[in-house]
Amino acid sequence: MNVDATSVGALPELEFAQGAEHRFEIYNEEGDCSRNVLASCCPYFKDLFAGDELNAKQNRIVITGLDHVSLEKLILYMYGQSLTISVQNVQAIMVTANFLQLHRIVEICAAFICCHLLDEENALAVRRFLYSLGCRSAATKVERFIEKHFILIAQTESFLDLSIEEIVELLSKDWLHVESEEQVFFAAMRWIEHSPERSQLIDRVLSCVRLHLLEKTFLMKEVFHNQIIRNHKHFCDLIERVLKYHLAPELLPMARSTLSRPRCSPYFPILVMGGNSDKACLSDVENYDSAFQLWKCVQPMRVPRNYFGIAVDGDRVYVAGGRDDCYNTLNSVECYNATRNEWTEVARLRQKRFAPVAAFLKGKLYVCGGFHDRPLNTVEVYDPENDSWEDGVPMNVSRRGACVAVLGEYIYGEVAESCS
């Protein structure tokens, strides 16, 4: 990554002085620099020369504790040369730029780290590093990454090295991306069991686990009978109260307790697809990444469409029917594989449908109602195993553009917007 004064926009035009030069000793390596150039480009040198008459007059200033290669690159950058940021030098340049108060360079380095270096193994260290340099915006992005990839991060060695304050702060987050609270419990116990001394911290650590969200059988098998936990009477008493809550929740109202508040994380991404824009029918698909709070375009649908039925099954999204750019009612069906970021066509509906509704139940796709020449009450059922459709039980009322939801073994649909 090359950075120059134009792209950064942080440095004024450089004025090369004709007068006295200063020599800067950096780890015994010396170089000639203009005081005026450095002061005009760098807040650190500006304050250094303006605030101390001795520093303003002396011909040699010794700077220690910095990477001399990075300092040399940044001084050359102040003279108008481009600055190359790479995987190998970004950390040293960032530390040096932070010392010199070149905040825009620090921001660029932080963004580079988030885009090119951040992964599950180093996320905790990167967060600590960014906070140490005051890069709160970039550190917040890393926080979102940690929340999103908590399960994998909890398996790393760096997770075991967290301090008690850090582990409590992490496990207390509302936005951890977990499928169940059991995963948070296992992560907490992994940290505790890493060192015998940590058993004394069990109350502080396990108090971050939402105990009332754990299944009763899990509480009995994995929690209550855990030997480390049984050695702490206070926590055993808490587990007993939680078990009583499972037996009679109406007698122990815990709705406002942290222990019973669900994690708020969206485990799956948000997808927005199709529709209209300036009277044109769209095939575009956008994906919202909650970790970095940004939208990005993913693979578009094969056919532009609006007013279609949509349903989700695991990492697959199905769109059925709808209408195209020419107001033709469609019977085509597409499946989006979120893992592979690709769309494939599957078997077509038996009947064209405009504004149907769709839902998955027991591994099969139900497409209900819609409109084609007349309001429809018919239902079609798709089996992904053999890529085929069959007729389902018709609805009692014809409808289009309705809403459906699955609960247990039933699909429920609204009736208010029915069509006669």
GROMACS .gro file of C-alpha atoms in nm:
model
  420
    1MET     CA    1   0.000   0.000   0.000
    2ASN     CA    2   0.150   0.331  -0.110
    3VAL     CA    3   0.067   0.650   0.074
    4ASP     CA    4   0.157   0.995  -0.051
    5ALA     CA    5   0.086   1.346   0.068
    6THR     CA    6  -0.196   1.390  -0.184
    7SER     CA    7  -0.382   1.074  -0.085
    8VAL     CA    8  -0.340   1.132   0.287
    9GLY     CA    9  -0.430   1.498   0.276
   10ALA     CA   10  -0.271   1.552   0.614
   11LEU     CA   11   0.045   1.746   0.534
   12PRO     CA   12   0.076   2.104   0.408
   13GLU     CA   13   0.295   2.195   0.113
   14LEU     CA   14   0.656   2.140   0.210
   15GLU     CA   15   0.887   2.438   0.230
   16PHE     CA   16   1.250   2.332   0.199
   17ALA     CA   17   1.457   2.566   0.416
   18GLN     CA   18   1.783   2.714   0.296
   19GLY     CA   19   1.910   2.778   0.647
   20ALA     CA   20   2.054   2.577   0.932
   21GLU     CA   21   2.020   2.202   0.924
   22HIS     CA   22   1.982   1.966   1.221
   23ARG     CA   23   2.133   1.622   1.256
   24PHE     CA   24   1.914   1.360   1.421
   25GLU     CA   25   2.081   1.062   1.580
   26ILE     CA   26   1.865   0.752   1.566
   27TYR     CA   27   2.024   0.444   1.717
   28ASN     CA   28   2.364   0.584   1.618
   29GLU     CA   29   2.253   0.631   1.257
   30GLU     CA   30   2.253   0.997   1.153
   31GLY     CA   31   2.071   1.193   0.884
   32ASP     CA   32   2.039   1.556   0.776
   33CYS     CA   33   1.696   1.717   0.814
   34SER     CA   34   1.549   2.067   0.790
   35ARG     CA   35   1.394   2.196   1.109
   36ASN     CA   36   1.138   2.402   0.915
   37VAL     CA   37   1.025   2.106   0.706
   38LEU     CA   38   0.985   1.880   1.007
   39ALA     CA   39   0.800   2.144   1.209
   40SER     CA   40   0.561   2.223   0.924
   41CYS     CA   41   0.471   1.858   0.866
   42CYS     CA   42   0.488   1.697   1.208
   43PRO     CA   43   0.307   1.811   1.526
   44TYR     CA   44   0.569   1.640   1.743
   45PHE     CA   45   0.858   1.837   1.595
   46LYS     CA   46   0.652   2.155   1.588
   47ASP     CA   47   0.591   2.128   1.963
   48LEU     CA   48   0.950   2.022   2.024
   49PHE     CA   49   1.100   2.324   1.849
   50ALA     CA   50   0.842   2.576   1.968
   51GLY     CA   51   0.837   2.477   2.332
   52ASP     CA   52   1.206   2.451   2.416
   53GLU     CA   53   1.461   2.715   2.320
   54LEU     CA   54   1.743   2.466   2.370
   55ASN     CA   55   1.585   2.216   2.128
   56ALA     CA   56   1.526   2.493   1.876
   57LYS     CA   57   1.894   2.588   1.867
   58GLN     CA   58   2.088   2.267   1.911
   59ASN     CA   59   2.221   2.086   1.606
   60ARG     CA   60   2.164   1.732   1.728
   61ILE     CA   61   1.852   1.575   1.878
   62VAL     CA   62   1.860   1.214   1.991
   63ILE     CA   63   1.541   1.010   1.951
   64THR     CA   64   1.539   0.665   2.112
   65GLY     CA   65   1.286   0.390   2.159
   66LEU     CA   66   1.165   0.394   1.797
   67ASP     CA   67   1.232   0.178   1.496
   68HIS     CA   68   1.493   0.378   1.305
   69VAL     CA   69   1.386   0.240   0.965
   70SER     CA   70   1.027   0.352   1.020
   71LEU     CA   71   1.141   0.692   1.145
   72GLU     CA   72   1.356   0.736   0.836
   73LYS     CA   73   1.064   0.643   0.609
   74LEU     CA   74   0.834   0.890   0.782
   75ILE     CA   75   1.091   1.170   0.762
   76LEU     CA   76   1.131   1.102   0.389
   77TYR     CA   77   0.753   1.107   0.365
   78MET     CA   78   0.757   1.455   0.516
   79TYR     CA   79   0.989   1.555   0.233
   80GLY     CA   80   0.730   1.442  -0.021
   81GLN     CA   81   0.830   1.084  -0.091
   82SER     CA   82   0.565   0.813  -0.096
   83LEU     CA   83   0.531   0.585   0.204
   84THR     CA   84   0.486   0.214   0.145
   85ILE     CA   85   0.290   0.028   0.412
   86SER     CA   86   0.320  -0.349   0.410
   87VAL     CA   87   0.243  -0.648   0.627
   88GLN     CA   88   0.606  -0.645   0.742
   89ASN     CA   89   0.635  -0.279   0.847
   90VAL     CA   90   0.284  -0.161   0.936
   91GLN     CA   91   0.316  -0.213   1.312
   92ALA     CA   92   0.650  -0.032   1.341
   93ILE     CA   93   0.533   0.255   1.119
   94MET     CA   94   0.213   0.285   1.321
   95VAL     CA   95   0.398   0.307   1.654
   96THR     CA   96   0.643   0.562   1.514
   97ALA     CA   97   0.369   0.769   1.351
   98ASN     CA   98   0.176   0.770   1.677
   99PHE     CA   99   0.485   0.901   1.859
  100LEU     CA  100   0.524   1.175   1.596
  101GLN     CA  101   0.150   1.256   1.623
  102LEU     CA  102   0.093   1.182   1.253
  103HIS     CA  103  -0.265   1.081   1.325
  104ARG     CA  104  -0.374   1.032   0.965
  105ILE     CA  105  -0.091   0.784   0.907
  106VAL     CA  106  -0.193   0.604   1.225
  107GLU     CA  107  -0.550   0.578   1.097
  108ILE     CA  108  -0.434   0.441   0.762
  109CYS     CA  109  -0.216   0.181   0.935
  110ALA     CA  110  -0.505   0.080   1.161
  111ALA     CA  111  -0.731   0.034   0.858
  112PHE     CA  112  -0.458  -0.168   0.685
  113ILE     CA  113  -0.429  -0.399   0.986
  114CYS     CA  114  -0.806  -0.452   1.001
  115CYS     CA  115  -0.827  -0.530   0.629
  116HIS     CA  116  -0.513  -0.738   0.575
  117LEU     CA  117  -0.387  -0.882   0.905
  118LEU     CA  118  -0.683  -0.936   1.135
  119ASP     CA  119  -0.778  -1.298   1.201
  120GLU     CA  120  -0.906  -1.516   1.484
  121GLU     CA  121  -0.556  -1.593   1.614
  122ASN     CA  122  -0.443  -1.232   1.658
  123ALA     CA  123  -0.772  -1.044   1.710
  124LEU     CA  124  -0.730  -1.008   2.087
  125ALA     CA  125  -0.372  -0.882   2.050
  126VAL     CA  126  -0.473  -0.642   1.772
  127ARG     CA  127  -0.750  -0.499   1.989
  128ARG     CA  128  -0.508  -0.443   2.276
  129PHE     CA  129  -0.253  -0.285   2.040
  130LEU     CA  130  -0.506  -0.044   1.886
  131TYR     CA  131  -0.639   0.066   2.223
  132SER     CA  132  -0.283   0.128   2.344
  133LEU     CA  133  -0.237   0.376   2.057
  134GLY     CA  134  -0.573   0.542   2.114
  135CYS     CA  135  -0.725   0.411   1.788
  136ARG     CA  136  -1.075   0.374   1.928
  137SER     CA  137  -1.257   0.366   1.594
  138ALA     CA  138  -1.044   0.082   1.455
  139ALA     CA  139  -1.049  -0.096   1.791
  140THR     CA  140  -1.428  -0.086   1.786
  141LYS     CA  141  -1.424  -0.261   1.448
  142VAL     CA  142  -1.200  -0.529   1.597
  143GLU     CA  143  -1.446  -0.562   1.886
  144ARG     CA  144  -1.720  -0.640   1.632
  145PHE     CA  145  -1.488  -0.897   1.467
  146ILE     CA  146  -1.422  -1.063   1.804
  147GLU     CA  147  -1.794  -1.080   1.879
  148LYS     CA  148  -1.866  -1.229   1.538
  149HIS     CA  149  -1.589  -1.492   1.559
  150PHE     CA  150  -1.610  -1.558   1.934
  151ILE     CA  151  -1.636  -1.938   1.902
  152LEU     CA  152  -1.308  -1.968   1.709
  153ILE     CA  153  -1.130  -1.701   1.915
  154ALA     CA  154  -1.223  -1.883   2.236
  155GLN     CA  155  -1.018  -2.181   2.109
  156THR     CA  156  -0.696  -1.980   2.064
  157GLU     CA  157  -0.399  -1.959   2.297
  158SER     CA  158  -0.435  -1.581   2.322
  159PHE     CA  159  -0.780  -1.632   2.474
  160LEU     CA  160  -0.620  -1.821   2.762
  161ASP     CA  161  -0.380  -1.530   2.819
  162LEU     CA  162  -0.657  -1.277   2.885
  163SER     CA  163  -0.655  -1.107   3.223
  164ILE     CA  164  -0.948  -1.149   3.460
  165GLU     CA  165  -1.070  -0.801   3.366
  166GLU     CA  166  -1.049  -0.882   2.995
  167ILE     CA  167  -1.226  -1.219   3.020
  168VAL     CA  168  -1.509  -1.071   3.227
  169GLU     CA  169  -1.549  -0.785   2.980
  170LEU     CA  170  -1.555  -1.026   2.683
  171LEU     CA  171  -1.795  -1.283   2.828
  172SER     CA  172  -2.034  -1.008   2.939
  173LYS     CA  173  -2.092  -0.879   2.586
  174ASP     CA  174  -2.451  -0.890   2.464
  175TRP     CA  175  -2.343  -0.929   2.100
  176LEU     CA  176  -2.141  -1.252   2.111
  177HIS     CA  177  -2.227  -1.460   1.804
  178VAL     CA  178  -2.314  -1.793   1.965
  179GLU     CA  179  -2.574  -2.054   1.884
  180SER     CA  180  -2.634  -2.129   2.251
  181GLU     CA  181  -2.522  -2.010   2.593
  182GLU     CA  182  -2.354  -2.347   2.644
  183GLN     CA  183  -2.074  -2.227   2.412
  184VAL     CA  184  -2.010  -1.930   2.641
  185PHE     CA  185  -1.999  -2.162   2.942
  186PHE     CA  186  -1.743  -2.392   2.779
  187ALA     CA  187  -1.527  -2.091   2.685
  188ALA     CA  188  -1.540  -1.964   3.043
  189MET     CA  189  -1.445  -2.305   3.184
  190ARG     CA  190  -1.157  -2.339   2.935
  191TRP     CA  191  -1.012  -2.013   3.067
  192ILE     CA  192  -1.065  -2.115   3.432
  193GLU     CA  193  -0.916  -2.464   3.390
  194HIS     CA  194  -0.603  -2.327   3.220
  195SER     CA  195  -0.450  -2.239   3.557
  196PRO     CA  196  -0.522  -2.382   3.905
  197GLU     CA  197  -0.510  -2.033   4.057
  198ARG     CA  198  -0.805  -1.926   3.844
  199SER     CA  199  -1.047  -2.151   4.032
  200GLN     CA  200  -1.063  -1.874   4.291
  201LEU     CA  201  -1.203  -1.645   4.020
  202ILE     CA  202  -1.488  -1.877   3.924
  203ASP     CA  203  -1.759  -1.653   4.072
  204ARG     CA  204  -1.647  -1.351   3.870
  205VAL     CA  205  -1.606  -1.544   3.545
  206LEU     CA  206  -1.918  -1.763   3.553
  207SER     CA  207  -2.131  -1.470   3.664
  208CYS     CA  208  -2.092  -1.353   3.301
  209VAL     CA  209  -2.264  -1.667   3.172
  210ARG     CA  210  -2.641  -1.627   3.125
  211LEU     CA  211  -2.720  -1.926   3.346
  212HIS     CA  212  -3.097  -1.905   3.302
  213LEU     CA  213  -3.048  -1.962   2.928
  214LEU     CA  214  -2.883  -2.301   2.988
  215GLU     CA  215  -3.098  -2.611   2.944
  216LYS     CA  216  -3.195  -2.792   3.265
  217THR     CA  217  -3.024  -3.116   3.158
  218PHE     CA  218  -2.706  -2.923   3.071
  219LEU     CA  219  -2.712  -2.749   3.410
  220MET     CA  220  -2.734  -3.083   3.588
  221LYS     CA  221  -2.479  -3.272   3.378
  222GLU     CA  222  -2.214  -3.014   3.286
  223VAL     CA  223  -2.251  -2.739   3.545
  224PHE     CA  224  -2.384  -2.863   3.877
  225HIS     CA  225  -2.166  -3.177   3.880
  226ASN     CA  226  -1.848  -3.000   3.767
  227GLN     CA  227  -1.592  -3.057   4.044
  228ILE     CA  228  -1.444  -2.707   4.029
  229ILE     CA  229  -1.791  -2.554   4.058
  230ARG     CA  230  -1.895  -2.787   4.342
  231ASN     CA  231  -1.602  -2.659   4.547
  232HIS     CA  232  -1.767  -2.315   4.554
  233LYS     CA  233  -2.078  -2.329   4.771
  234HIS     CA  234  -2.195  -1.980   4.674
  235PHE     CA  235  -2.205  -2.072   4.307
  236CYS     CA  236  -2.369  -2.408   4.377
  237ASP     CA  237  -2.645  -2.222   4.560
  238LEU     CA  238  -2.690  -2.002   4.254
  239ILE     CA  239  -2.716  -2.309   4.029
  240GLU     CA  240  -2.985  -2.453   4.257
  241ARG     CA  241  -3.184  -2.130   4.227
  242VAL     CA  242  -3.152  -2.147   3.849
  243LEU     CA  243  -3.279  -2.507   3.851
  244LYS     CA  244  -3.579  -2.395   4.058
  245TYR     CA  245  -3.636  -2.123   3.800
  246HIS     CA  246  -3.655  -2.389   3.528
  247LEU     CA  247  -3.911  -2.586   3.731
  248ALA     CA  248  -4.133  -2.286   3.806
  249PRO     CA  249  -4.026  -1.973   3.614
  250GLU     CA  250  -4.347  -1.789   3.702
  251LEU     CA  251  -4.254  -1.806   4.072
  252LEU     CA  252  -3.906  -1.662   4.018
  253PRO     CA  253  -3.940  -1.367   3.781
  254MET     CA  254  -3.594  -1.308   3.631
  255ALA     CA  255  -3.686  -1.120   3.314
  256ARG     CA  256  -3.472  -0.821   3.402
  257SER     CA  257  -3.175  -1.019   3.526
  258THR     CA  258  -2.853  -1.028   3.326
  259LEU     CA  259  -2.850  -1.403   3.387
  260SER     CA  260  -3.169  -1.446   3.183
  261ARG     CA  261  -3.120  -1.178   2.917
  262PRO     CA  262  -3.054  -1.341   2.578
  263ARG     CA  263  -2.750  -1.251   2.372
  264CYS     CA  264  -2.852  -1.006   2.101
  265SER     CA  265  -2.616  -1.112   1.826
  266PRO     CA  266  -2.745  -1.170   1.472
  267TYR     CA  267  -2.598  -1.512   1.396
  268PHE     CA  268  -2.675  -1.483   1.024
  269PRO     CA  269  -2.606  -1.185   0.798
  270ILE     CA  270  -2.879  -0.958   0.667
  271LEU     CA  271  -2.947  -0.989   0.294
  272VAL     CA  272  -3.145  -0.739   0.088
  273MET     CA  273  -3.222  -0.843  -0.268
  274GLY     CA  274  -3.421  -0.752  -0.576
  275GLY     CA  275  -3.699  -0.495  -0.579
  276ASN     CA  276  -3.727  -0.177  -0.785
  277SER     CA  277  -3.511   0.131  -0.835
  278ASP     CA  278  -3.613   0.412  -1.072
  279LYS     CA  279  -3.879   0.184  -1.218
  280ALA     CA  280  -3.617  -0.080  -1.306
  281CYS     CA  281  -3.635  -0.430  -1.165
  282LEU     CA  282  -3.319  -0.530  -0.976
  283SER     CA  283  -3.117  -0.848  -0.942
  284ASP     CA  284  -2.876  -0.686  -0.694
  285VAL     CA  285  -2.807  -0.848  -0.356
  286GLU     CA  286  -2.648  -0.663  -0.063
  287ASN     CA  287  -2.510  -0.819   0.254
  288TYR     CA  288  -2.485  -0.632   0.586
  289ASP     CA  289  -2.174  -0.724   0.786
  290SER     CA  290  -2.258  -0.648   1.149
  291ALA     CA  291  -1.895  -0.696   1.257
  292PHE     CA  292  -1.776  -0.394   1.056
  293GLN     CA  293  -2.118  -0.224   1.024
  294LEU     CA  294  -2.108  -0.195   0.648
  295TRP     CA  295  -2.298  -0.311   0.342
  296LYS     CA  296  -2.130  -0.498   0.060
  297CYS     CA  297  -2.258  -0.630  -0.272
  298VAL     CA  298  -2.257  -1.007  -0.319
  299GLN     CA  299  -2.344  -1.225  -0.618
  300PRO     CA  300  -2.663  -1.094  -0.785
  301MET     CA  301  -2.963  -1.310  -0.867
  302ARG     CA  302  -2.971  -1.466  -1.212
  303VAL     CA  303  -3.307  -1.301  -1.291
  304PRO     CA  304  -3.410  -0.946  -1.189
  305ARG     CA  305  -3.732  -0.974  -0.992
  306ASN     CA  306  -3.961  -0.809  -0.742
  307TYR     CA  307  -4.260  -0.917  -0.534
  308PHE     CA  308  -4.120  -1.268  -0.494
  309GLY     CA  309  -4.144  -1.519  -0.213
  310ILE     CA  310  -3.833  -1.574  -0.002
  311ALA     CA  311  -3.737  -1.832   0.262
  312VAL     CA  312  -3.419  -1.937   0.443
  313ASP     CA  313  -3.291  -2.287   0.516
  314GLY     CA  314  -2.955  -2.285   0.697
  315ASP     CA  315  -2.702  -2.108   0.475
  316ARG     CA  316  -2.932  -2.122   0.171
  317VAL     CA  317  -3.184  -1.860   0.062
  318TYR     CA  318  -3.461  -1.947  -0.185
  319VAL     CA  319  -3.649  -1.692  -0.398
  320ALA     CA  320  -3.958  -1.803  -0.587
  321GLY     CA  321  -4.182  -1.640  -0.846
  322GLY     CA  322  -4.234  -1.265  -0.857
  323ARG     CA  323  -4.231  -1.033  -1.154
  324ASP     CA  324  -3.960  -0.923  -1.397
  325ASP     CA  325  -3.875  -0.593  -1.569
  326CYS     CA  326  -4.146  -0.642  -1.830
  327TYR     CA  327  -4.417  -0.713  -1.568
  328ASN     CA  328  -4.417  -1.081  -1.658
  329THR     CA  329  -4.518  -1.310  -1.375
  330LEU     CA  330  -4.246  -1.568  -1.304
  331ASN     CA  331  -4.236  -1.930  -1.199
  332SER     CA  332  -3.855  -1.952  -1.182
  333VAL     CA  333  -3.685  -2.036  -0.852
  334GLU     CA  334  -3.327  -1.963  -0.744
  335CYS     CA  335  -3.118  -2.078  -0.449
  336TYR     CA  336  -2.838  -1.869  -0.295
  337ASN     CA  337  -2.555  -2.050  -0.117
  338ALA     CA  338  -2.419  -1.796   0.132
  339THR     CA  339  -2.106  -2.001   0.200
  340ARG     CA  340  -2.007  -2.014  -0.168
  341ASN     CA  341  -2.165  -1.681  -0.266
  342GLU     CA  342  -2.338  -1.830  -0.569
  343TRP     CA  343  -2.688  -1.862  -0.713
  344THR     CA  344  -2.822  -2.174  -0.883
  345GLU     CA  345  -3.152  -2.235  -1.061
  346VAL     CA  346  -3.370  -2.511  -0.921
  347ALA     CA  347  -3.691  -2.670  -1.048
  348ARG     CA  348  -3.957  -2.420  -1.152
  349LEU     CA  349  -4.290  -2.374  -0.979
  350ARG     CA  350  -4.579  -2.552  -1.146
  351GLN     CA  351  -4.772  -2.225  -1.153
  352LYS     CA  352  -4.652  -1.869  -1.210
  353ARG     CA  353  -4.695  -1.657  -0.898
  354PHE     CA  354  -4.674  -1.283  -0.835
  355ALA     CA  355  -4.637  -1.179  -0.466
  356PRO     CA  356  -4.648  -1.527  -0.310
  357VAL     CA  357  -4.523  -1.604   0.041
  358ALA     CA  358  -4.274  -1.876   0.131
  359ALA     CA  359  -4.153  -2.065   0.437
  360PHE     CA  360  -3.944  -2.370   0.525
  361LEU     CA  361  -4.096  -2.645   0.735
  362LYS     CA  362  -3.928  -2.979   0.810
  363GLY     CA  363  -3.673  -2.933   0.533
  364LYS     CA  364  -3.925  -2.848   0.261
  365LEU     CA  365  -4.006  -2.516   0.095
  366TYR     CA  366  -4.372  -2.410   0.096
  367VAL     CA  367  -4.477  -2.141  -0.155
  368CYS     CA  368  -4.828  -2.017  -0.087
  369GLY     CA  369  -5.078  -1.796  -0.267
  370GLY     CA  370  -4.986  -1.504  -0.487
  371PHE     CA  371  -5.155  -1.377  -0.801
  372HIS     CA  372  -5.167  -1.485  -1.166
  373ASP     CA  373  -5.474  -1.375  -1.359
  374ARG     CA  374  -5.657  -1.419  -1.029
  375PRO     CA  375  -5.580  -1.442  -0.656
  376LEU     CA  376  -5.440  -1.783  -0.562
  377ASN     CA  377  -5.498  -2.007  -0.264
  378THR     CA  378  -5.289  -2.295  -0.395
  379VAL     CA  379  -4.973  -2.420  -0.222
  380GLU     CA  380  -4.669  -2.586  -0.376
  381VAL     CA  381  -4.410  -2.783  -0.178
  382TYR     CA  382  -4.046  -2.816  -0.290
  383ASP     CA  383  -3.818  -3.099  -0.182
  384PRO     CA  384  -3.448  -2.997  -0.211
  385GLU     CA  385  -3.343  -3.362  -0.191
  386ASN     CA  386  -3.488  -3.452  -0.532
  387ASP     CA  387  -3.537  -3.101  -0.678
  388SER     CA  388  -3.909  -3.144  -0.737
  389TRP     CA  389  -4.242  -2.979  -0.658
  390GLU     CA  390  -4.570  -3.128  -0.546
  391ASP     CA  391  -4.909  -2.978  -0.467
  392GLY     CA  392  -4.977  -2.895  -0.106
  393VAL     CA  393  -5.304  -2.847   0.081
  394PRO     CA  394  -5.471  -2.527  -0.049
  395MET     CA  395  -5.531  -2.238   0.186
  396ASN     CA  396  -5.887  -2.160   0.289
  397VAL     CA  397  -5.846  -1.801   0.165
  398SER     CA  398  -5.675  -1.668  -0.148
  399ARG     CA  399  -5.409  -1.409  -0.069
  400ARG     CA  400  -5.104  -1.229  -0.205
  401GLY     CA  401  -4.827  -1.026  -0.042
  402ALA     CA  402  -4.917  -1.174   0.294
  403CYS     CA  403  -4.687  -1.279   0.578
  404VAL     CA  404  -4.620  -1.627   0.711
  405ALA     CA  405  -4.433  -1.764   1.011
  406VAL     CA  406  -4.340  -2.114   1.124
  407LEU     CA  407  -4.409  -2.228   1.479
  408GLY     CA  408  -4.360  -2.589   1.574
  409GLU     CA  409  -4.514  -2.804   1.300
  410TYR     CA  410  -4.738  -2.534   1.157
  411ILE     CA  411  -4.721  -2.245   0.910
  412TYR     CA  412  -4.930  -1.946   1.013
  413GLY     CA  413  -5.044  -1.680   0.766
  414GLU     CA  414  -5.220  -1.349   0.814
  415VAL     CA  415  -5.572  -1.311   0.680
  416ALA     CA  416  -5.623  -0.934   0.691
  417GLU     CA  417  -5.506  -0.874   0.330
  418SER     CA  418  -5.690  -1.166   0.175
  419CYS     CA  419  -5.818  -1.144  -0.181
  420SER     CA  420  -6.170  -1.232  -0.286
   0.00000   0.00000   0.00000
